[in-house]
CSV table of C-alpha atoms and ligand atoms in Angstrom, one decimal:
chain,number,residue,atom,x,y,z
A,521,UNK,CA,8.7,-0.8,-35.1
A,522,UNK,CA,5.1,-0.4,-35.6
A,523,UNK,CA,3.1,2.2,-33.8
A,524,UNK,CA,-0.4,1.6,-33.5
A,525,UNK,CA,-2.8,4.9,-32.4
A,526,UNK,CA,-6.1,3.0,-32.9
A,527,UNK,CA,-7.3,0.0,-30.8
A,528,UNK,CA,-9.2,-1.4,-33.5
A,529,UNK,CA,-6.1,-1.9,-35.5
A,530,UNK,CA,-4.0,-3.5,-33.5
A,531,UNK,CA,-6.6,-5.9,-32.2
A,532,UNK,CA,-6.4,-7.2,-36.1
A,533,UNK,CA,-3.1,-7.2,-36.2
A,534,UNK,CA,-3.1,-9.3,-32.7
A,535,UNK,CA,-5.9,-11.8,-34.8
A,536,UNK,CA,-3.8,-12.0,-37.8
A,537,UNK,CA,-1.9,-14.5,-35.1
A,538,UNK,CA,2.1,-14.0,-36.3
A,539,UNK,CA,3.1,-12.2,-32.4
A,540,UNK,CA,3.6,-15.6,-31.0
A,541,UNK,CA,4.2,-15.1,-27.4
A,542,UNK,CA,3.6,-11.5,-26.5
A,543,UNK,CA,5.7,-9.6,-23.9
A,544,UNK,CA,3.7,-6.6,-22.8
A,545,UNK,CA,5.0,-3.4,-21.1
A,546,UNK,CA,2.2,-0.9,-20.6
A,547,UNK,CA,3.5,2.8,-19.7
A,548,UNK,CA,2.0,6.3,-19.6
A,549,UNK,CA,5.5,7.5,-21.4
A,550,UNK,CA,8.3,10.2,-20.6
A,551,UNK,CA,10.0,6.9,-20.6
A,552,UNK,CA,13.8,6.6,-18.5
A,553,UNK,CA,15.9,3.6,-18.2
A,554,UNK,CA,13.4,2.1,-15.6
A,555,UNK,CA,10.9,1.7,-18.4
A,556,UNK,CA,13.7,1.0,-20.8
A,557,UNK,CA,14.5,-2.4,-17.8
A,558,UNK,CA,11.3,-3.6,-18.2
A,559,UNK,CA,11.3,-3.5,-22.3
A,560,UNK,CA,14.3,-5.3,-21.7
A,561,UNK,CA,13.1,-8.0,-20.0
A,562,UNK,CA,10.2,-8.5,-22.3
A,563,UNK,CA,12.4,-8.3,-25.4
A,564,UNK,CA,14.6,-11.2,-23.6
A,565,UNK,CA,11.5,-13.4,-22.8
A,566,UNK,CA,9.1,-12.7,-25.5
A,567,UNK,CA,8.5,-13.2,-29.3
A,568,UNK,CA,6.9,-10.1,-29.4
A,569,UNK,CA,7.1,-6.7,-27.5
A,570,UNK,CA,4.5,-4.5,-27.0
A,571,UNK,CA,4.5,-1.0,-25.4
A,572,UNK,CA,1.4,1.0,-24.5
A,573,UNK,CA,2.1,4.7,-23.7
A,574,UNK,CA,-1.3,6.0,-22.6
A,575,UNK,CA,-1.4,9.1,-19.6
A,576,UNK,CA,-4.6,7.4,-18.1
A,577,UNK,CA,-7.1,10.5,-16.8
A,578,UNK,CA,-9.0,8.1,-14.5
A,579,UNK,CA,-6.2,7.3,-12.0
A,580,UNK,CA,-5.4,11.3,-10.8
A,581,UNK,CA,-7.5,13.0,-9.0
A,582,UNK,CA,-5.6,16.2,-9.6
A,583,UNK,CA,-6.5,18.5,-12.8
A,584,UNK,CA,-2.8,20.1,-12.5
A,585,UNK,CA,-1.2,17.0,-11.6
A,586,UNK,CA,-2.9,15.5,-15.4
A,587,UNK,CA,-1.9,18.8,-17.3
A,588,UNK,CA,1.8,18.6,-16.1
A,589,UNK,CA,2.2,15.4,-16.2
A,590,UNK,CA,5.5,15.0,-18.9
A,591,UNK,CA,5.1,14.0,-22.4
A,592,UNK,CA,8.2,13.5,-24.5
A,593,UNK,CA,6.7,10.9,-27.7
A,594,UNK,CA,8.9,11.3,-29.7
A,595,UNK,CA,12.3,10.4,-27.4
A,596,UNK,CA,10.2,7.8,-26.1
A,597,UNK,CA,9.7,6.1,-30.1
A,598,UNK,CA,13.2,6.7,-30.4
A,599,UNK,CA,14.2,4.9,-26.9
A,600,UNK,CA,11.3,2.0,-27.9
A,601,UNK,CA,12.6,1.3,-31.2
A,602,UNK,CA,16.4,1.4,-29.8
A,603,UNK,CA,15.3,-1.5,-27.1
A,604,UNK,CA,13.7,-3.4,-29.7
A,605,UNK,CA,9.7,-3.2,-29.1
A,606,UNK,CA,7.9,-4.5,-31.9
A,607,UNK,CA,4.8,-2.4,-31.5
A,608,UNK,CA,3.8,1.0,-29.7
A,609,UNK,CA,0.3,1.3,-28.7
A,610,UNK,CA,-1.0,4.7,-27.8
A,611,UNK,CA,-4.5,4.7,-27.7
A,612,UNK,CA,-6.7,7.5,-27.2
A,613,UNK,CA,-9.2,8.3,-24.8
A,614,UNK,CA,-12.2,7.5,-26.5
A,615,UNK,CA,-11.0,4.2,-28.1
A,616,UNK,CA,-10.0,3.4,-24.1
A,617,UNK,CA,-13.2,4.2,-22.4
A,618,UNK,CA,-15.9,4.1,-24.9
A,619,UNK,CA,-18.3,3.6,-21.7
A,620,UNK,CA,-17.0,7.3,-20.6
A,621,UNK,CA,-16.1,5.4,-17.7
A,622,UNK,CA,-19.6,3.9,-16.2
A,623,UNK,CA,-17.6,0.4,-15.6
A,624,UNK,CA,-14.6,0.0,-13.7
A,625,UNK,CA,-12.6,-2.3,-11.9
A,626,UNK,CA,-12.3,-2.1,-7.3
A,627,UNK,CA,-10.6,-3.9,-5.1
A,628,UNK,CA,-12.0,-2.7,-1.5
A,629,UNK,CA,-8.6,-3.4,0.7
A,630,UNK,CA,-5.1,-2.8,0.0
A,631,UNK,CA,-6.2,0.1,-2.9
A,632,UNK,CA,-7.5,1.6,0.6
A,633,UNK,CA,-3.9,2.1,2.0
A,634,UNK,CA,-0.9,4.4,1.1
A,635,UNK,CA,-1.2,6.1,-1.7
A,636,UNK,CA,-5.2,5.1,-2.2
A,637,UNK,CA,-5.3,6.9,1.1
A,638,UNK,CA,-3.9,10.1,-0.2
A,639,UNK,CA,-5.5,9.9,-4.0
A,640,UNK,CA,-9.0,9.4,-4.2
A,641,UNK,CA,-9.8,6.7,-7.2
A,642,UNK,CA,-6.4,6.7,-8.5
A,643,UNK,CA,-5.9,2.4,-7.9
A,644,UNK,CA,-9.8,2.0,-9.4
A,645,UNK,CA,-7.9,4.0,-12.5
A,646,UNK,CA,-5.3,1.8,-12.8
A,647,UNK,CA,-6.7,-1.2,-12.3
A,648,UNK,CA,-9.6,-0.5,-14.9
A,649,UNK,CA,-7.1,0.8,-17.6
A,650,UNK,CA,-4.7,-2.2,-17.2
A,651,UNK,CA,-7.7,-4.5,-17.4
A,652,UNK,CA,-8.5,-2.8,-20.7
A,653,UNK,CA,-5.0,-2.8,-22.2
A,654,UNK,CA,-4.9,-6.8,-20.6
A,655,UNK,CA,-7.6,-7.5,-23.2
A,656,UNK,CA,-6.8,-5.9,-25.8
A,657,UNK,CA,-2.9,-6.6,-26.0
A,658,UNK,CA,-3.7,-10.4,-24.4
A,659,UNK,CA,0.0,-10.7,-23.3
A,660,UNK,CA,1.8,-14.2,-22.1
A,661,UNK,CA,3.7,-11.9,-19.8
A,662,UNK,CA,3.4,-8.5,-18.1
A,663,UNK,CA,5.9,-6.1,-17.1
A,664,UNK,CA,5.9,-4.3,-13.8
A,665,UNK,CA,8.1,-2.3,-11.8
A,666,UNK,CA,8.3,-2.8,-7.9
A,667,UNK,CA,8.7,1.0,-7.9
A,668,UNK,CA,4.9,1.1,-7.6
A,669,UNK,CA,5.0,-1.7,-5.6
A,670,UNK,CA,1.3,-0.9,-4.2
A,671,UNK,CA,0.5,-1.4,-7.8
A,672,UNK,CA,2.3,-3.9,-8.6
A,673,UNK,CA,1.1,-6.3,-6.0
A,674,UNK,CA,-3.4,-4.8,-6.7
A,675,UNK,CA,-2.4,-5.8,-10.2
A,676,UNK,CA,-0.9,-9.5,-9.2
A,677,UNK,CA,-4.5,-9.8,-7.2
A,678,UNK,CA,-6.4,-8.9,-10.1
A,679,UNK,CA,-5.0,-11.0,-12.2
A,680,UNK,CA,-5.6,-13.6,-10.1
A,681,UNK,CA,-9.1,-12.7,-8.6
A,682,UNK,CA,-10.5,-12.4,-12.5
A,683,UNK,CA,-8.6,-15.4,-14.0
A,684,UNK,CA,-6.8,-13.5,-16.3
A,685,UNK,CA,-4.4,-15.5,-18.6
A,686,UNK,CA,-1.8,-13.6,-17.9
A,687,UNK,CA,1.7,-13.8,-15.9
A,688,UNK,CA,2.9,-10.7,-14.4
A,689,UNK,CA,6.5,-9.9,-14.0
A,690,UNK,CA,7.8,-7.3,-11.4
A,691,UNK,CA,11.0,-5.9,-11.8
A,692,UNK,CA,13.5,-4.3,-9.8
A,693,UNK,CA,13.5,-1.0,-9.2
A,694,UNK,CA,16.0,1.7,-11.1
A,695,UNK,CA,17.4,4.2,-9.2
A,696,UNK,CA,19.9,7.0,-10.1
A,697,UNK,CA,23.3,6.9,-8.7
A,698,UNK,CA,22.6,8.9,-5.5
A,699,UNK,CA,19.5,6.1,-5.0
A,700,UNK,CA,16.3,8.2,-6.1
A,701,UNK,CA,14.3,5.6,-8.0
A,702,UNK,CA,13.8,7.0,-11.8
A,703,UNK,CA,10.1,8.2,-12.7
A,704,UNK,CA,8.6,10.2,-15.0
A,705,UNK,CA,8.1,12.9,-12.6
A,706,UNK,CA,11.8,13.4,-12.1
A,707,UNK,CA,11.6,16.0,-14.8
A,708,UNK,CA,9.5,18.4,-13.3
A,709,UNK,CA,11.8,18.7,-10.5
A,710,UNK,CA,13.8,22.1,-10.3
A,711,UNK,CA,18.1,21.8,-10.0
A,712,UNK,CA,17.3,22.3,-6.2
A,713,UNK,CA,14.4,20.0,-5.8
A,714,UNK,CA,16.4,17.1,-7.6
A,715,UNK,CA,19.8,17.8,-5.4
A,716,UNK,CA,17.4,17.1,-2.3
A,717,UNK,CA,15.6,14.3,-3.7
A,718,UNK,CA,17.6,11.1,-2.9
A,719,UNK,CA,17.2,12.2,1.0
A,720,UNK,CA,14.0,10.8,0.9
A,721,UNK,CA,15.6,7.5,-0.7
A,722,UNK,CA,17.7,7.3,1.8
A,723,UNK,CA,15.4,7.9,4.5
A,724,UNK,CA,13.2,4.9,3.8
A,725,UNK,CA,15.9,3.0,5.0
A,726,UNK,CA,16.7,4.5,8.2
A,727,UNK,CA,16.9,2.6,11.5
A,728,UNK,CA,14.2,4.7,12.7
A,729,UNK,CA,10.2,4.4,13.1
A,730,UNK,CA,8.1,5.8,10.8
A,731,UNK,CA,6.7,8.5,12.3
A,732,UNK,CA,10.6,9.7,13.0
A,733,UNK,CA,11.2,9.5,8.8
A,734,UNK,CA,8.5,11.2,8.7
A,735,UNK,CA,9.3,14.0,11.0
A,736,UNK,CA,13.3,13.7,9.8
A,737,UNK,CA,11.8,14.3,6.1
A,738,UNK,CA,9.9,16.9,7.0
A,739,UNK,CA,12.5,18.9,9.2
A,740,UNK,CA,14.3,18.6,5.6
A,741,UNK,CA,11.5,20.1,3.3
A,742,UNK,CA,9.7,17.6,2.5
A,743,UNK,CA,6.1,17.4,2.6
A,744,UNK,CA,4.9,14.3,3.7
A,745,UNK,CA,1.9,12.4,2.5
A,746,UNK,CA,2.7,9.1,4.1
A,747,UNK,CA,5.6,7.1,5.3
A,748,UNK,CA,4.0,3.6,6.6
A,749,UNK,CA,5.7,-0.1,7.5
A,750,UNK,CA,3.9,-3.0,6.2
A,751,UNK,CA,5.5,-6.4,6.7
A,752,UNK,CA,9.3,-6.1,5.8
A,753,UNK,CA,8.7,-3.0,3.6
A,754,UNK,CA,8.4,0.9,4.0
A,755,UNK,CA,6.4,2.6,1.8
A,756,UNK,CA,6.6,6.6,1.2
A,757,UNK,CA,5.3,9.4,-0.8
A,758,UNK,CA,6.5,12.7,-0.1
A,759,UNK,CA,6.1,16.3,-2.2
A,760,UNK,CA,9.2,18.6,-3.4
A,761,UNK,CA,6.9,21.6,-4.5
A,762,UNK,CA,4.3,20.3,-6.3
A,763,UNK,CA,6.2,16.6,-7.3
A,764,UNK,CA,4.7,14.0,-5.8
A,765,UNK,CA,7.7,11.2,-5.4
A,766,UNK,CA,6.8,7.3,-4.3
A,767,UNK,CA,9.2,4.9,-3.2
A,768,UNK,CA,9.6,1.4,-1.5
A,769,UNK,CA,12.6,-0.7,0.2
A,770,UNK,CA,12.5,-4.2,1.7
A,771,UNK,CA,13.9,-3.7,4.9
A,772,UNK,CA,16.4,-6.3,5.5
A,773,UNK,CA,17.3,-8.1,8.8
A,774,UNK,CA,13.7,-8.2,10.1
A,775,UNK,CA,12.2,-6.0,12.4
A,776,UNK,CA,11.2,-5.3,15.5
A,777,UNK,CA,8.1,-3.9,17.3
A,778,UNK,CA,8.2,-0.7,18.4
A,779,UNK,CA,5.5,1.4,19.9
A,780,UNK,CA,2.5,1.4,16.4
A,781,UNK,CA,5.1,1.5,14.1
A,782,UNK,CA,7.9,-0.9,12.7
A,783,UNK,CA,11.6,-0.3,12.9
A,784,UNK,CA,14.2,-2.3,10.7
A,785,UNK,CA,17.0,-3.7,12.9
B,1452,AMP,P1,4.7,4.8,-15.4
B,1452,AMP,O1,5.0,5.3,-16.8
B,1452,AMP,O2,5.3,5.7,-14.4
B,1452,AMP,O3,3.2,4.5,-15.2
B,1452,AMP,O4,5.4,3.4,-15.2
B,1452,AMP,C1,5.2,2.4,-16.1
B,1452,AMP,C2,5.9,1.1,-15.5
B,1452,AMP,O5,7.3,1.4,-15.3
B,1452,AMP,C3,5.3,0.8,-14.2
B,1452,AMP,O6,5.2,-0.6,-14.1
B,1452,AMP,C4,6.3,1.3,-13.2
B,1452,AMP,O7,6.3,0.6,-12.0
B,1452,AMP,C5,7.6,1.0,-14.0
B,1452,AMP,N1,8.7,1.9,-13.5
B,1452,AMP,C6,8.6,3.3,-13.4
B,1452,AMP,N2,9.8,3.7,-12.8
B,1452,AMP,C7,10.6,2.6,-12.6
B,1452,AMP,C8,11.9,2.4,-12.1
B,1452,AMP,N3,12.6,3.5,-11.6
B,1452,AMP,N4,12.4,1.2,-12.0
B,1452,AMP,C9,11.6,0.1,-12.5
B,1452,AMP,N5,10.4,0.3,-13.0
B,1452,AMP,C10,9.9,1.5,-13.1
């Protein structure tokens, strides 16, 4: 496995043309086995595997959020190389924005809702750094997890809307055995905060409206930035303490009006 901490190098290395078709999994690290799903699908369907751990600064709007954000490289080289990626790119900073950030990329709708409501910038951060790493990686495929399904589906619209060359992959979300979806996060949970955790899994899916998960969550602790129906899926994002935790679930068996808000049948 080759690790690559300069742009410029691995651009050359991309030139000198032996990656064939390149399976692309970009990450911001601490990995866990929802990472590790997606390097396995790439691994399955590619020639070549490439990984990009890079804690983007542009997408939180949160000092403390940035400085505590985990960082565990080398477990994460460790887990890469044991799934088989060909090449870790971890760029820095100043190779990723050598603009300091004057251009970036918008989308002036969805990135409005959910979690764009509650962080100010944060999707114009993702979707600017993922059109970077797009271009410089130039992957056949993408990798995705429906975990952030909000930016799973800006990215699929990007994609699209600037005619990248590009196909991108969502994959199922992971979840631990008690149903909280893995994250990065996870790890700055205390023993208490992660035993209460999966409530909030398992309230998504509750034949109730939104505003009663909302309420029901936060009668359990849970401070709640949003809980919000959209088609057949319910969105959250709640804090334990200062973890901010996202999740989504398709709610099966349609739904039915009820008052503003959706409820799954
Ligand atoms: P992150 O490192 O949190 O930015 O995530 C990198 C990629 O892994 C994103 O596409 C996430 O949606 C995906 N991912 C994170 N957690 C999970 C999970 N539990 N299951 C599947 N994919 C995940």
């Amino acid at each position: 496995m080759k690790v690559c901490t300069s742009v410029s190098e691995f651009i050359k290395l991309r030139k000198a043309g032996s990656l064939g078709r390149i399976g692309f999994v970009p990450t911001m690290g601490a990995l866990h086995i929802g990472h590790g799903s997606l390097i396995e699908r790439s691994v399955k369907e590619s020639d070549t595997t490439i990984l990009s751990i890079y804690v983007n600064p542009t997408q939180f709007d949160n000092v403390d959020d940035l400085a505590n954000y985990p960082d565990k490289n080398s477990a994460d080289l460790e887990l890469a190389e044991s799934l088989n990626v060909d090449v870790v790119l971890m760029p820095t900073y100043e190779q990723l924005y050598p603009d300091h950030y004057r251009y970036s990329v918008d989308e002036n709708k969805f990135s409005q809702q959910l979690c764009g409501a509650h962080r100010q910038g944060h999707f114009t951060g993702v979707l600017t750094v993922v059109m970077k790493l797009l271009n410089i990686v130039r992957p056949s495929s993408a990798y995705f997890g429906e975990k952030d399904q909000q930016q799973l589906r800006l990215i699929e619209g990007m994609v699209d809307s600037f005619f990248l060359d590009c196909q991108v992959i969502g994959c199922d979300t992971v979840r631990d055995d008690d149903g909280l979806a893995l994250s990065s996060r996870n790890l700055n949970l205390t023993v208490e905060q992660r035993r209460k955790a999966p409530v909030f899994s398992k309230a998504l899916t509750m034949l109730l409206n939104d505003d009663e998960v909302a309420s029901s969550l936060s009668d359990d602790g849970f401070k709640v930035d949003y809980i919000q129906t959209i088609g057949n899926r319910r969105y959250g994002a709640v804090f334990l303490g200062q973890v901010r935790l996202i999740d989504n679930v398709e709610l099966n068996g349609g739904l039915i009006k009820c008052g503003v808000n959706e409820v799954a049948q």
